[in-house]
PDB file of C-alpha atoms and ligand atoms in Angstrom:
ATOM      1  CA  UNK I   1      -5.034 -29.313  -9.500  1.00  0.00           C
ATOM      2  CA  UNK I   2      -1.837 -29.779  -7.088  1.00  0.00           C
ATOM      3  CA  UNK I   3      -2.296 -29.168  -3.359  1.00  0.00           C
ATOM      4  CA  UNK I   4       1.543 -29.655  -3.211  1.00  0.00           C
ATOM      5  CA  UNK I   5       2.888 -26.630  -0.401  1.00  0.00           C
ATOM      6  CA  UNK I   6       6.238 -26.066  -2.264  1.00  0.00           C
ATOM      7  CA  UNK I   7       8.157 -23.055  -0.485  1.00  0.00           C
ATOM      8  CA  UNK I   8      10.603 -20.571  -2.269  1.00  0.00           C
ATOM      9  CA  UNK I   9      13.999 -20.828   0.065  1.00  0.00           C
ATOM     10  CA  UNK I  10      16.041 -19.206  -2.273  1.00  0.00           C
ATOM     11  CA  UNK I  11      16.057 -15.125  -0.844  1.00  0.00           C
ATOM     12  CA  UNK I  12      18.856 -13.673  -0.583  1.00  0.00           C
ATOM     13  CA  UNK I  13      19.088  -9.739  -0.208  1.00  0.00           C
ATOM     14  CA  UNK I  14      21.552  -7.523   1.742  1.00  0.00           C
ATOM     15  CA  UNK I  15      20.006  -6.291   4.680  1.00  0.00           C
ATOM     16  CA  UNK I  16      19.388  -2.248   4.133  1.00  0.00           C
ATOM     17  CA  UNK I  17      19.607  -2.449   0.656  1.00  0.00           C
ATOM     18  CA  UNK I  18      16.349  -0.693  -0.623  1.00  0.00           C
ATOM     19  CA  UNK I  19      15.307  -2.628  -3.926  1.00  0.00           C
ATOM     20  CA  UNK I  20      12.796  -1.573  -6.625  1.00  0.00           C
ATOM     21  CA  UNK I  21      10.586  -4.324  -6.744  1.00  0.00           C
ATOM     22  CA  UNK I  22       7.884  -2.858  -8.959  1.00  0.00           C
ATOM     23  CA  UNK I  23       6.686   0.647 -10.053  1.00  0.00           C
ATOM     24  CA  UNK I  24       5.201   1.544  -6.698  1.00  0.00           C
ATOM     25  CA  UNK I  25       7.010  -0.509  -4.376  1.00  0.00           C
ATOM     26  CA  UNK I  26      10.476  -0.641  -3.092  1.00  0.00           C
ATOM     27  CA  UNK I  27      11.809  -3.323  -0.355  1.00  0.00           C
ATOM     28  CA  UNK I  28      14.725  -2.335   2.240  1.00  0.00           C
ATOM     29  CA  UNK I  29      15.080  -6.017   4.020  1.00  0.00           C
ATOM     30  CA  UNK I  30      15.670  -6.081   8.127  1.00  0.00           C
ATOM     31  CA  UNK I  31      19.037  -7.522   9.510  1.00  0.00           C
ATOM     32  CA  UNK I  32      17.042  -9.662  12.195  1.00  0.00           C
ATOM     33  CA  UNK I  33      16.770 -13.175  10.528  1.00  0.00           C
ATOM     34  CA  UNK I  34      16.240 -16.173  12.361  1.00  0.00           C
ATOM     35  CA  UNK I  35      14.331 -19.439  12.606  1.00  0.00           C
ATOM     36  CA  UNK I  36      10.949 -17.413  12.613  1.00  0.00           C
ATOM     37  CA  UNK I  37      11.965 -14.312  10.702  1.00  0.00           C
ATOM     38  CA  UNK I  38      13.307 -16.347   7.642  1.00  0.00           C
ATOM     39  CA  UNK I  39      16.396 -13.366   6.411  1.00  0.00           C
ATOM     40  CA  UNK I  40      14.468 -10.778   8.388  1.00  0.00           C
ATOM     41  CA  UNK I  41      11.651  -8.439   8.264  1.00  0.00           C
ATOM     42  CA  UNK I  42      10.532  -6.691   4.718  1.00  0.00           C
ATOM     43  CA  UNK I  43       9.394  -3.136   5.035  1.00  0.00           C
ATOM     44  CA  UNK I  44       7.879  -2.012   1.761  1.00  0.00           C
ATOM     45  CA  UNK I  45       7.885   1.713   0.331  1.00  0.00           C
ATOM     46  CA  UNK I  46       4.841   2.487  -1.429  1.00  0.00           C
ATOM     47  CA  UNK I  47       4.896   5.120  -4.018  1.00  0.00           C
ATOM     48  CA  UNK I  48       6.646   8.418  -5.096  1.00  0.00           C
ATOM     49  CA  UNK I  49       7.170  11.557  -3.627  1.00  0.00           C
ATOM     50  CA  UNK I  50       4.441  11.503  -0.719  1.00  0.00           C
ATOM     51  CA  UNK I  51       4.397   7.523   0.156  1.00  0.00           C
ATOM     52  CA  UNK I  52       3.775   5.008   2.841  1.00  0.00           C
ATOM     53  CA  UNK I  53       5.701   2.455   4.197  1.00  0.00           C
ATOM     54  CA  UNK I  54       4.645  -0.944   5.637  1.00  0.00           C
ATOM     55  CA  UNK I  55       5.672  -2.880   8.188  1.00  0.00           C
ATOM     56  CA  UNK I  56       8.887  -0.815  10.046  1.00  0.00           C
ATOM     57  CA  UNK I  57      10.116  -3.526  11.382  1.00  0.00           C
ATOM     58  CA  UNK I  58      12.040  -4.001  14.355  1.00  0.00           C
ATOM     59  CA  UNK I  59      13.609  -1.084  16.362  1.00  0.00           C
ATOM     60  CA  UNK I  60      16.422  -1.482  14.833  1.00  0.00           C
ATOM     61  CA  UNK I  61      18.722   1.506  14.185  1.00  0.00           C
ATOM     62  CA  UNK I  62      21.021   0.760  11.665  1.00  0.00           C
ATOM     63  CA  UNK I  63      16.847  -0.499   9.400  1.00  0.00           C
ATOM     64  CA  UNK I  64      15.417   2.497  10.440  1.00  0.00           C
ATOM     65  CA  UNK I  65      18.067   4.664   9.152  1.00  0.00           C
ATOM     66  CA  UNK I  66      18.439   2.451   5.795  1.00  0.00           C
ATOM     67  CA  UNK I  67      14.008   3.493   5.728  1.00  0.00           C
ATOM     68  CA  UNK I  68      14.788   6.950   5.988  1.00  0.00           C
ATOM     69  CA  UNK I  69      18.080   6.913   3.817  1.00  0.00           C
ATOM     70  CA  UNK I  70      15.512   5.476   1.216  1.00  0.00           C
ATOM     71  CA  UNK I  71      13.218   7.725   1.252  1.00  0.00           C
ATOM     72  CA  UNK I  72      15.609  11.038   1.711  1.00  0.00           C
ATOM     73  CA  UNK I  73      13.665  14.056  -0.205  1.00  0.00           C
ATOM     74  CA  UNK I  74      10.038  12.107  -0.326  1.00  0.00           C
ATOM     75  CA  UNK I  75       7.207  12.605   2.450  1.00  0.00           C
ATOM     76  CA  UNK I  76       6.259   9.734   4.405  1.00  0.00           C
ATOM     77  CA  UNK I  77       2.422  10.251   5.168  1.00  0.00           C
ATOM     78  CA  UNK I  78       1.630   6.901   6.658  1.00  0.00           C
ATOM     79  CA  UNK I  79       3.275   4.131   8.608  1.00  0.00           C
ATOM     80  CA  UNK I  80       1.075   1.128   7.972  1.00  0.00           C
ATOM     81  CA  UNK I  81       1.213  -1.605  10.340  1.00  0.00           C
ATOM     82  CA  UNK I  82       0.361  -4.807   9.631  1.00  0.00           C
ATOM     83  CA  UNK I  83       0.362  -6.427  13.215  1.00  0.00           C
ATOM     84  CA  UNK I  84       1.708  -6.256  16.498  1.00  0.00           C
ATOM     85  CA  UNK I  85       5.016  -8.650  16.694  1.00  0.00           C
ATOM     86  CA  UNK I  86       8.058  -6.900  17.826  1.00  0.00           C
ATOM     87  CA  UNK I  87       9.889  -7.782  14.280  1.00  0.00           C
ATOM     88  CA  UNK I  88       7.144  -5.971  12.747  1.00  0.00           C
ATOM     89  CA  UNK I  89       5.925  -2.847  14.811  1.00  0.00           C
ATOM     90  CA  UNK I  90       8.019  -0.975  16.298  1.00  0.00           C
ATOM     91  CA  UNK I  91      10.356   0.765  14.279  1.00  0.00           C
ATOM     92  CA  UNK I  92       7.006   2.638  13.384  1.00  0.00           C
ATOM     93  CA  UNK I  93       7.638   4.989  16.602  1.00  0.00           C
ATOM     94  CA  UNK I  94      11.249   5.670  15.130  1.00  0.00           C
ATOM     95  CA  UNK I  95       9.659   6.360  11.605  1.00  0.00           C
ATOM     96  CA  UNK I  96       7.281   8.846  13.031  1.00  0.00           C
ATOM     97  CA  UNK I  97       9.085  10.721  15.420  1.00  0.00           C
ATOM     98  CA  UNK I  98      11.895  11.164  12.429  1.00  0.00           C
ATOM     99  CA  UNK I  99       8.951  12.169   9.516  1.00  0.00           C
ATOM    100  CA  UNK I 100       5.997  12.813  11.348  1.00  0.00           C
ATOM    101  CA  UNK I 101       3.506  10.084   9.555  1.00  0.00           C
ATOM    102  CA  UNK I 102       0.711   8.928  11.082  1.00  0.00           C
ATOM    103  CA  UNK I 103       1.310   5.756  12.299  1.00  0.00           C
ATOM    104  CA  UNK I 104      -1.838   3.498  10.725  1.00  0.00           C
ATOM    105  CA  UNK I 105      -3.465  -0.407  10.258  1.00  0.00           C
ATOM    106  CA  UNK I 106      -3.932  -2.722  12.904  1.00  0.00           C
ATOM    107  CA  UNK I 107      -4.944  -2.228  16.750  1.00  0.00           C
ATOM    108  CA  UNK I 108      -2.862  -2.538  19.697  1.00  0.00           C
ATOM    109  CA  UNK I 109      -1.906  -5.684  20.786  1.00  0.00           C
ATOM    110  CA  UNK I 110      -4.707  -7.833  21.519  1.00  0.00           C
ATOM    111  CA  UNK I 111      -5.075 -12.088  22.126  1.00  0.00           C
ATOM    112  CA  UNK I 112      -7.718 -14.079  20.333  1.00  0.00           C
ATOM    113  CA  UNK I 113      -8.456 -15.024  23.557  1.00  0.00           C
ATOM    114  CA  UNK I 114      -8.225 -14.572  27.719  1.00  0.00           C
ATOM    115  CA  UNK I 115      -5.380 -16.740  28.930  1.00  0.00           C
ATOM    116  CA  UNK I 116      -6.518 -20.166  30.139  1.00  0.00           C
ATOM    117  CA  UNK I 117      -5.928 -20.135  34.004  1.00  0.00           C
ATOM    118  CA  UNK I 118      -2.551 -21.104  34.990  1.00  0.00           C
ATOM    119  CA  UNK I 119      -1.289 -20.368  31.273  1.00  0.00           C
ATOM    120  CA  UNK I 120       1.414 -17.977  31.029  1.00  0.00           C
ATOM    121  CA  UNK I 121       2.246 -16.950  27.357  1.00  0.00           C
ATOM    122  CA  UNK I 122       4.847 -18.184  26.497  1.00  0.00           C
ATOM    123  CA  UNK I 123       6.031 -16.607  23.520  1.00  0.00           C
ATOM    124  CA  UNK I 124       4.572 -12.828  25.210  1.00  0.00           C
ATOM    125  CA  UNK I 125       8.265 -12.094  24.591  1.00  0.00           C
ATOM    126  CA  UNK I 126       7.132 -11.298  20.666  1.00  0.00           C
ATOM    127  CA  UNK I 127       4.284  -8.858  21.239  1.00  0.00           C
ATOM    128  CA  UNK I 128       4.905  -5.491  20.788  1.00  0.00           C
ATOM    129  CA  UNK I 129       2.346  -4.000  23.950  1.00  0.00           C
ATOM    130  CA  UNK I 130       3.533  -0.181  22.758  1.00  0.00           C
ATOM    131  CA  UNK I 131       1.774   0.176  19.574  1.00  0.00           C
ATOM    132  CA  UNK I 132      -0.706   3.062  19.438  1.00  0.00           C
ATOM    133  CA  UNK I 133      -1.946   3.586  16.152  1.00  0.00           C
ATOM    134  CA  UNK I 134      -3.159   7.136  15.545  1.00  0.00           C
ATOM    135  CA  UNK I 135      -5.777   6.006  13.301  1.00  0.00           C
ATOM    136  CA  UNK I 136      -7.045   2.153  13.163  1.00  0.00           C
ATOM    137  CA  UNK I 137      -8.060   0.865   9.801  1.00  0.00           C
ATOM    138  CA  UNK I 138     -10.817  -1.722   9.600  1.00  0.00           C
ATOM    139  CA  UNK I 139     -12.076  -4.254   6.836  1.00  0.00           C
ATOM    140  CA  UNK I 140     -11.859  -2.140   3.879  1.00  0.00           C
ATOM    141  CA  UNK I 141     -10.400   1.523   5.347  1.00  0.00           C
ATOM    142  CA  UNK I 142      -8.068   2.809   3.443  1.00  0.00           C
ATOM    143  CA  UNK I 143      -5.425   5.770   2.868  1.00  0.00           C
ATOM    144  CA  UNK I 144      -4.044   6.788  -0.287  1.00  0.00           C
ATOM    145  CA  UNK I 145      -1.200   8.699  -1.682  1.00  0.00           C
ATOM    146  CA  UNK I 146      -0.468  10.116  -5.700  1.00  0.00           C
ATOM    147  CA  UNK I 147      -1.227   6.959  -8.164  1.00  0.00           C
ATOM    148  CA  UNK I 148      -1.616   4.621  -5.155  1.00  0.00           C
ATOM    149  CA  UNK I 149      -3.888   3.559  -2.039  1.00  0.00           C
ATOM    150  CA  UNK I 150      -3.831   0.773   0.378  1.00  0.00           C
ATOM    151  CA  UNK I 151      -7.067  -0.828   1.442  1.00  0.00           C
ATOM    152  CA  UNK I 152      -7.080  -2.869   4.800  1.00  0.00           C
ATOM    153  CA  UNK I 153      -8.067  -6.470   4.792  1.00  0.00           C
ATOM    154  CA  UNK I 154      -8.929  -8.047   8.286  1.00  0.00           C
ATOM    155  CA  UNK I 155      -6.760 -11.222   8.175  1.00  0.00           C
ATOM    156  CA  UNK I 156      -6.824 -12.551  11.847  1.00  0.00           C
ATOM    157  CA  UNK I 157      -5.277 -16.123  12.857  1.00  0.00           C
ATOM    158  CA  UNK I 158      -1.697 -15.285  12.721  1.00  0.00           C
ATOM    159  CA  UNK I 159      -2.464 -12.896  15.398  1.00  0.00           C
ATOM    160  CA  UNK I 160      -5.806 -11.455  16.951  1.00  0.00           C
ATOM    161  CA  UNK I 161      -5.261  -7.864  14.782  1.00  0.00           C
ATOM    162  CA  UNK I 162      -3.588  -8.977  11.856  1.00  0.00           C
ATOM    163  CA  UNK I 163      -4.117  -7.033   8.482  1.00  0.00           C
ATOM    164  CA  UNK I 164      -3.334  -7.765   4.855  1.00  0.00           C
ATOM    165  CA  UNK I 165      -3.415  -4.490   2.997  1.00  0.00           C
ATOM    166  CA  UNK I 166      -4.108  -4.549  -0.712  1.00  0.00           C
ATOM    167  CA  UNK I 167      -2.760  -2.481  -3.412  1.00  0.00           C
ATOM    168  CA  UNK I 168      -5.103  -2.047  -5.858  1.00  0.00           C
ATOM    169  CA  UNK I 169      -3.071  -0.244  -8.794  1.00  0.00           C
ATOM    170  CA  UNK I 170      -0.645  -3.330  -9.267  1.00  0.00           C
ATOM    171  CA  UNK I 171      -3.010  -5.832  -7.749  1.00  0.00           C
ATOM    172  CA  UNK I 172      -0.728  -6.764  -5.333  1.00  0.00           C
ATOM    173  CA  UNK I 173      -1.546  -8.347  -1.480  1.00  0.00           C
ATOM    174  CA  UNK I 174       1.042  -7.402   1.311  1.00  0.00           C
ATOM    175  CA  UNK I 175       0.383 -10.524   2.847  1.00  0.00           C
ATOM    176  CA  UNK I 176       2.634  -9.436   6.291  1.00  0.00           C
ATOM    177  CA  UNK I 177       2.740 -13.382   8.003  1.00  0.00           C
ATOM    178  CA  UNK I 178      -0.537 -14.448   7.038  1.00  0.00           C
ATOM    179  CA  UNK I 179       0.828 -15.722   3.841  1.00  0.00           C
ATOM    180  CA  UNK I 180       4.609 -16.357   3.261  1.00  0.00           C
ATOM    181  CA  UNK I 181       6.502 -18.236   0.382  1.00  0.00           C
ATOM    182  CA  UNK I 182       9.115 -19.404   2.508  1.00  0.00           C
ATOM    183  CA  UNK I 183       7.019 -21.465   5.381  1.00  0.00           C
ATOM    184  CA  UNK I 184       3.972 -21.760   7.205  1.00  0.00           C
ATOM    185  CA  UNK I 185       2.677 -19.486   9.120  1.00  0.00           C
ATOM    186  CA  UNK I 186       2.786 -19.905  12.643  1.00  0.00           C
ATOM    187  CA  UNK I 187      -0.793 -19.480  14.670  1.00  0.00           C
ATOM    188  CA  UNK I 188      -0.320 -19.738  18.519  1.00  0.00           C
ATOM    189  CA  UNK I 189      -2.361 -18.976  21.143  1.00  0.00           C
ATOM    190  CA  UNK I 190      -3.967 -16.454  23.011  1.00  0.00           C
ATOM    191  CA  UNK I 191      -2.694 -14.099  20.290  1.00  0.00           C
ATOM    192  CA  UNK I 192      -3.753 -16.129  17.237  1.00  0.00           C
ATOM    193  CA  UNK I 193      -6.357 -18.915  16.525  1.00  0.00           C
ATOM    194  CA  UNK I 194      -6.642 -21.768  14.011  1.00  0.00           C
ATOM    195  CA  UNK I 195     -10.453 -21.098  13.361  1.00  0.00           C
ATOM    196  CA  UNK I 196      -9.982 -17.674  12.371  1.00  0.00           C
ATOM    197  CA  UNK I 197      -6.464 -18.753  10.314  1.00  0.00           C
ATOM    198  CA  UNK I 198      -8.224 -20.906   8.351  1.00  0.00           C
ATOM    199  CA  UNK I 199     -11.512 -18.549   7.670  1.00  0.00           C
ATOM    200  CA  UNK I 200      -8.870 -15.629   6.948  1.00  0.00           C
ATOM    201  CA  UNK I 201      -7.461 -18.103   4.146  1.00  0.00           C
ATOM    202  CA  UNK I 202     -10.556 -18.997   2.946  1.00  0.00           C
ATOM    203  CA  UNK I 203     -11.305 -14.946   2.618  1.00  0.00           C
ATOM    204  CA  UNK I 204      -8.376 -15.123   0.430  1.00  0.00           C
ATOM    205  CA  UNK I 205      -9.388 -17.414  -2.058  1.00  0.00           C
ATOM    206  CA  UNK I 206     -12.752 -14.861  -3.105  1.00  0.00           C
ATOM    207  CA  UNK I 207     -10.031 -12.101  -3.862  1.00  0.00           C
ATOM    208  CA  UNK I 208      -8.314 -10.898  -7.389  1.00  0.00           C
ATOM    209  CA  UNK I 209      -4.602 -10.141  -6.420  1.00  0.00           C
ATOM    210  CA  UNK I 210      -2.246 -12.077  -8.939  1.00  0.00           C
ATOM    211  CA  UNK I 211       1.029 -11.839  -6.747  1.00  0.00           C
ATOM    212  CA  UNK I 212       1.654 -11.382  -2.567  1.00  0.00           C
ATOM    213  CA  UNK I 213       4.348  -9.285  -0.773  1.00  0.00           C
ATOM    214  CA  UNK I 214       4.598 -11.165   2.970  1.00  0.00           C
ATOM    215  CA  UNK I 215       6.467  -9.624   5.852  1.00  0.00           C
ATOM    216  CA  UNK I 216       9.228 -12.112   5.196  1.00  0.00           C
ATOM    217  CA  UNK I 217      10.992 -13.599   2.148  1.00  0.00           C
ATOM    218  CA  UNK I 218      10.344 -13.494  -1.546  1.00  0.00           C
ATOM    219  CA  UNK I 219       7.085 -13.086  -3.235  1.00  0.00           C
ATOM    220  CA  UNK I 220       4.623 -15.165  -3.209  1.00  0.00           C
ATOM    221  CA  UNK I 221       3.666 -16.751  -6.921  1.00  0.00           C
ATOM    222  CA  UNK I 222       0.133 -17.922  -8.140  1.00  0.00           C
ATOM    223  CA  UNK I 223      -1.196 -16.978  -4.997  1.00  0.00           C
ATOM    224  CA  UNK I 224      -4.513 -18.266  -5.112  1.00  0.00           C
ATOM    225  CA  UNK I 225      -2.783 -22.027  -5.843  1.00  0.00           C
ATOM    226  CA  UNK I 226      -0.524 -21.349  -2.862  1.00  0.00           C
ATOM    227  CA  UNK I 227      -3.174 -20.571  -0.396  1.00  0.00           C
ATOM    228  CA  UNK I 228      -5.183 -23.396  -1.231  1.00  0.00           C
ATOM    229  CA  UNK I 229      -1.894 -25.718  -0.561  1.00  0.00           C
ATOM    230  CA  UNK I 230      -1.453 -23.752   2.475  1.00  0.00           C
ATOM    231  CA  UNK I 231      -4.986 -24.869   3.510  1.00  0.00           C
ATOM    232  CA  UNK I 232      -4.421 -28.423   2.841  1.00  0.00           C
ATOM    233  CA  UNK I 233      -1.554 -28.508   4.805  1.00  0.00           C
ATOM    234  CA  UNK I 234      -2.944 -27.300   7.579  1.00  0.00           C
ATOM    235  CA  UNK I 235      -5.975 -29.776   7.295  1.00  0.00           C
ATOM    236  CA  UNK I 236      -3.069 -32.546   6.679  1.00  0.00           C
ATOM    237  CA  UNK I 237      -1.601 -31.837  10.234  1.00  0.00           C
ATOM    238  CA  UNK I 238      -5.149 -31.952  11.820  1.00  0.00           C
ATOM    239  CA  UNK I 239      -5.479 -35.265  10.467  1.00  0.00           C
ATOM    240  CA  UNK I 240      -1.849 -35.918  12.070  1.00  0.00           C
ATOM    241  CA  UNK I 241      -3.170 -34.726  15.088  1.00  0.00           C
ATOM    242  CA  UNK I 242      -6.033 -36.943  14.763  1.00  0.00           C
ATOM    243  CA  UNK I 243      -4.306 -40.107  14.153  1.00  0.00           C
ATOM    244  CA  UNK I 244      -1.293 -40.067  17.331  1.00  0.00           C
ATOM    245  CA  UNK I 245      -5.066 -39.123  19.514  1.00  0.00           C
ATOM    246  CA  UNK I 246      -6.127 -41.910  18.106  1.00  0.00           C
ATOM    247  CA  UNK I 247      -3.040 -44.069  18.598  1.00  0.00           C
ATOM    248  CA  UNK I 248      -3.124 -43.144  22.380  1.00  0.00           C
ATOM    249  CA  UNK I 249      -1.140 -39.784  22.837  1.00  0.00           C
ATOM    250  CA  UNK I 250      -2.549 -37.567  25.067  1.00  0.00           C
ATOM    251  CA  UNK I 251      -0.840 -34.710  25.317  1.00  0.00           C
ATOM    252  CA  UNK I 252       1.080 -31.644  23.504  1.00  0.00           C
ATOM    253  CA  UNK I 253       4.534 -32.833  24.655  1.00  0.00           C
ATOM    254  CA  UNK I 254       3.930 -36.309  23.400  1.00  0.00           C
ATOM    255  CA  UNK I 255       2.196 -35.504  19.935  1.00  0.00           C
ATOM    256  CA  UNK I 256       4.913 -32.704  18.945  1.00  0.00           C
ATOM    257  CA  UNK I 257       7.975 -35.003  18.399  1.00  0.00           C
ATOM    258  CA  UNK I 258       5.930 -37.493  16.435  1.00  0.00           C
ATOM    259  CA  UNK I 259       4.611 -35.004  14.005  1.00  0.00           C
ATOM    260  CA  UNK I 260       7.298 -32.796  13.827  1.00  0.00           C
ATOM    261  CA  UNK I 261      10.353 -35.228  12.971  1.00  0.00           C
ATOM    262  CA  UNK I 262      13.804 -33.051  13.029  1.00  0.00           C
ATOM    263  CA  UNK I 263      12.611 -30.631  14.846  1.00  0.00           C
ATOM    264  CA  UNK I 264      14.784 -27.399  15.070  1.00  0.00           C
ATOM    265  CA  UNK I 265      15.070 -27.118  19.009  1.00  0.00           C
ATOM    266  CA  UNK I 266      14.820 -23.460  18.636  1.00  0.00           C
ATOM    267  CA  UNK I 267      11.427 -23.859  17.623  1.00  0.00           C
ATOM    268  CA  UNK I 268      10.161 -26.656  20.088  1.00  0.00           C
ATOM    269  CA  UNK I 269       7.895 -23.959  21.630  1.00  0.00           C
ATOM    270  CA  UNK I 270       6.318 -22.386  18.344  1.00  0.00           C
ATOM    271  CA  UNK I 271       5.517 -26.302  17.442  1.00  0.00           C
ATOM    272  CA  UNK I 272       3.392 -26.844  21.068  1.00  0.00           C
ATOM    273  CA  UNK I 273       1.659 -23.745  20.520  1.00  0.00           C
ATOM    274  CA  UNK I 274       0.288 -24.550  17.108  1.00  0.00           C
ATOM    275  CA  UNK I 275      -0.356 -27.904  18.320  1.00  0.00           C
ATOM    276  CA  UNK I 276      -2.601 -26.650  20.980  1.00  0.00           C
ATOM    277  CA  UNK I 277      -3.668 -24.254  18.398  1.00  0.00           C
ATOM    278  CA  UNK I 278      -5.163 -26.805  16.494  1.00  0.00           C
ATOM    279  CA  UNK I 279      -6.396 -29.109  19.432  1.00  0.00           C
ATOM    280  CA  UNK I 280      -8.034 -25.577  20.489  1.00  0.00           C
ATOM    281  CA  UNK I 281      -9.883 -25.602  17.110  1.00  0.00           C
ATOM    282  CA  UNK I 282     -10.696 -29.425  17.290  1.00  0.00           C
ATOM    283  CA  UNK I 283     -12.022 -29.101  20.779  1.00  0.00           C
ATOM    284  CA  UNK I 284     -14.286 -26.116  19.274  1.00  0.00           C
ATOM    285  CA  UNK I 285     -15.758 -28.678  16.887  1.00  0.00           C
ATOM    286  CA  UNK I 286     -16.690 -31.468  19.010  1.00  0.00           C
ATOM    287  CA  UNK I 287     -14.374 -33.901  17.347  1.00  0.00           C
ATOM    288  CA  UNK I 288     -11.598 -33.745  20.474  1.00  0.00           C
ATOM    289  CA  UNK I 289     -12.670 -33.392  24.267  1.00  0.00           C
ATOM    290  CA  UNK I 290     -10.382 -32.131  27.152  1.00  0.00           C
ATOM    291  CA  UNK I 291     -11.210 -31.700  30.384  1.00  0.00           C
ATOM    292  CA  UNK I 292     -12.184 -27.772  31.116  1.00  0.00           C
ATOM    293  CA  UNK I 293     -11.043 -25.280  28.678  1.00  0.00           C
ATOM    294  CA  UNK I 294      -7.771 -26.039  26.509  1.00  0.00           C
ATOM    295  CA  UNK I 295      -4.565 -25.938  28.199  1.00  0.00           C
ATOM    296  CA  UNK I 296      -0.783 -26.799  27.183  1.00  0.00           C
ATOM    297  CA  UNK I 297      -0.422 -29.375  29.457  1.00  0.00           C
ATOM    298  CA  UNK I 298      -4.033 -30.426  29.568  1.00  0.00           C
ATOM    299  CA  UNK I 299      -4.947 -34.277  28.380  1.00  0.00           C
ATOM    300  CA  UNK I 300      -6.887 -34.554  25.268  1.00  0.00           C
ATOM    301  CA  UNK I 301      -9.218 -37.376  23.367  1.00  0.00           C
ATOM    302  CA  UNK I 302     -11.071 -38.484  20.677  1.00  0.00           C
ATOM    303  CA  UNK I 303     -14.770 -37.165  21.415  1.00  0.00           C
TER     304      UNK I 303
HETATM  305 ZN1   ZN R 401       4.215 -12.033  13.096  1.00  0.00          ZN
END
């Protein structure tokens, strides 16, 4: 079977258009794209009549107004939100003040992790350190509206309190940035962590959905054969890792440029961080020492 990570570049949607994308679900696409946000956030409208929407998005006017265009005569109930990343969150304020859902799903913000001393983080810009849910949803929780209901699936790596939630009437995964068609996902620390990433994949792989929503981009196809690609890649740059330790590198600043060849500047930062991500992980296992606990600039080895 191929482990070949082929991604699906080809997404092109107005932004504040709201699309029927299935019998429950409807997407109205974010105008926020960039190098990380792909053509911008997806918020999805679940159902008919009394329904739910996931992922708000930014706080964006002009995409919360094209949410509550879309849903003009229908009750929102629930704002489900899948993490805490200011392209994802925080429109869900906006939504309830303007409906009065409860806002639902993950926890406020929280890192994998305590800062290593003298770290500052450096991508703290993206967290969205407002979001109060009014009710959290854990493994399996769910809330549920006329022909549909959304169960929550604990998917941390990406970030610390990152949910998937399923919908089990059209066997569909909103996949939020655990699991995109378009690219990797990105896992940097304190707020995400490669060991969980990779056990949050592998959680995946025991489930029955046949098709993915993600927070970005098109759907995601054969899902199960995708996420087992996605964990080969990710054991593929471990072993990339491995070898420039082994060739002498030592540090983040020196491994990045020979692994990541082409590099888009804008994302020089993001590439560190999952770098140390994965030396984090690799340190955890005994196969790479550093001296104290990981840093950025720390100096790493071949245990
Ligand atoms: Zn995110």
């Amino acid at each position: 079977m191929s482990n070949a990570l082929t991604f699906d570049l080809d997404f092109r949607v107005p932004p504040g258009a709201c699309v029927a994308l299935s019998p429950l679900i409807r997407r109205v696409v974010a105008d926020n794209p960039g190098p990380i946000t792909f053509t911008g956030t997806c918020s999805y409208i679940v159902g008919h009549g009394r329904v739910a929407i996931i992922d708000p998005g930014p706080d964006l006017p002009a995409h919360v107004d094209a949410l509550l265009q879309a849903v003009k005569g229908e009750t929102v109930t629930h704002v489900l939100v899948s993490h805490t990343h200011r392209d994802h969150s925080p429109a869900a304020r906006a939504i309830k003040a303007a409906t009065g859902a409860l806002i639902v799903g993950c926890s406020a913000h929280r890192s994998a992790r305590p800062l290593a001393v003298g770290e500052t983080n450096v991508l703290e810009a993206s967290a969205d350190l407002e979001h109060r849910p009014d009710m959290e949803m854990r493994e399996g929780d769910a809330v549920d509206g006329p022909g549909w209901r959304l169960e929550a699936v604990e998917t941390p790596g990406h970030m610390a309190n990152h949910l998937c939630f399923a919908l089990p009437e059209e066997r569909v995964l909103f996949s939020a940035d655990h699991v995109m068609a378009w690219a990797t996902s990105f896992v940097g620390p304190p707020d995400g962590a490669m060991s969980d990433f990779m056990a949050s994949l592998d959680k995946l792989r025991g489930r029955e959905e046949t098709l993915y929503w993600p927070g970005h981009g098109g759907p995601v196809r054969d899902p199960q054969r995708f996420v087992r690609a996605l964990a080969h890649h990710r054991r593929q740059r471990e072993a990339s890792i491995l070898n420039r330790l082994a060739a002498g590198d030592r540090t983040i600043e020196a491994i990045v440029p020979m692994i990541y060849q082409g590099l888009n500047p804008a994302l020089s930062k993001a590439a560190a961080l999952s770098v140390f991500a994965h030396l984090e992980d690799l340190v955890a296992r005994g196969l790479v020492v550093t001296e104290g606990p990981p840093t950025l600039t720390g100096e790493y080895r071949l245990a």
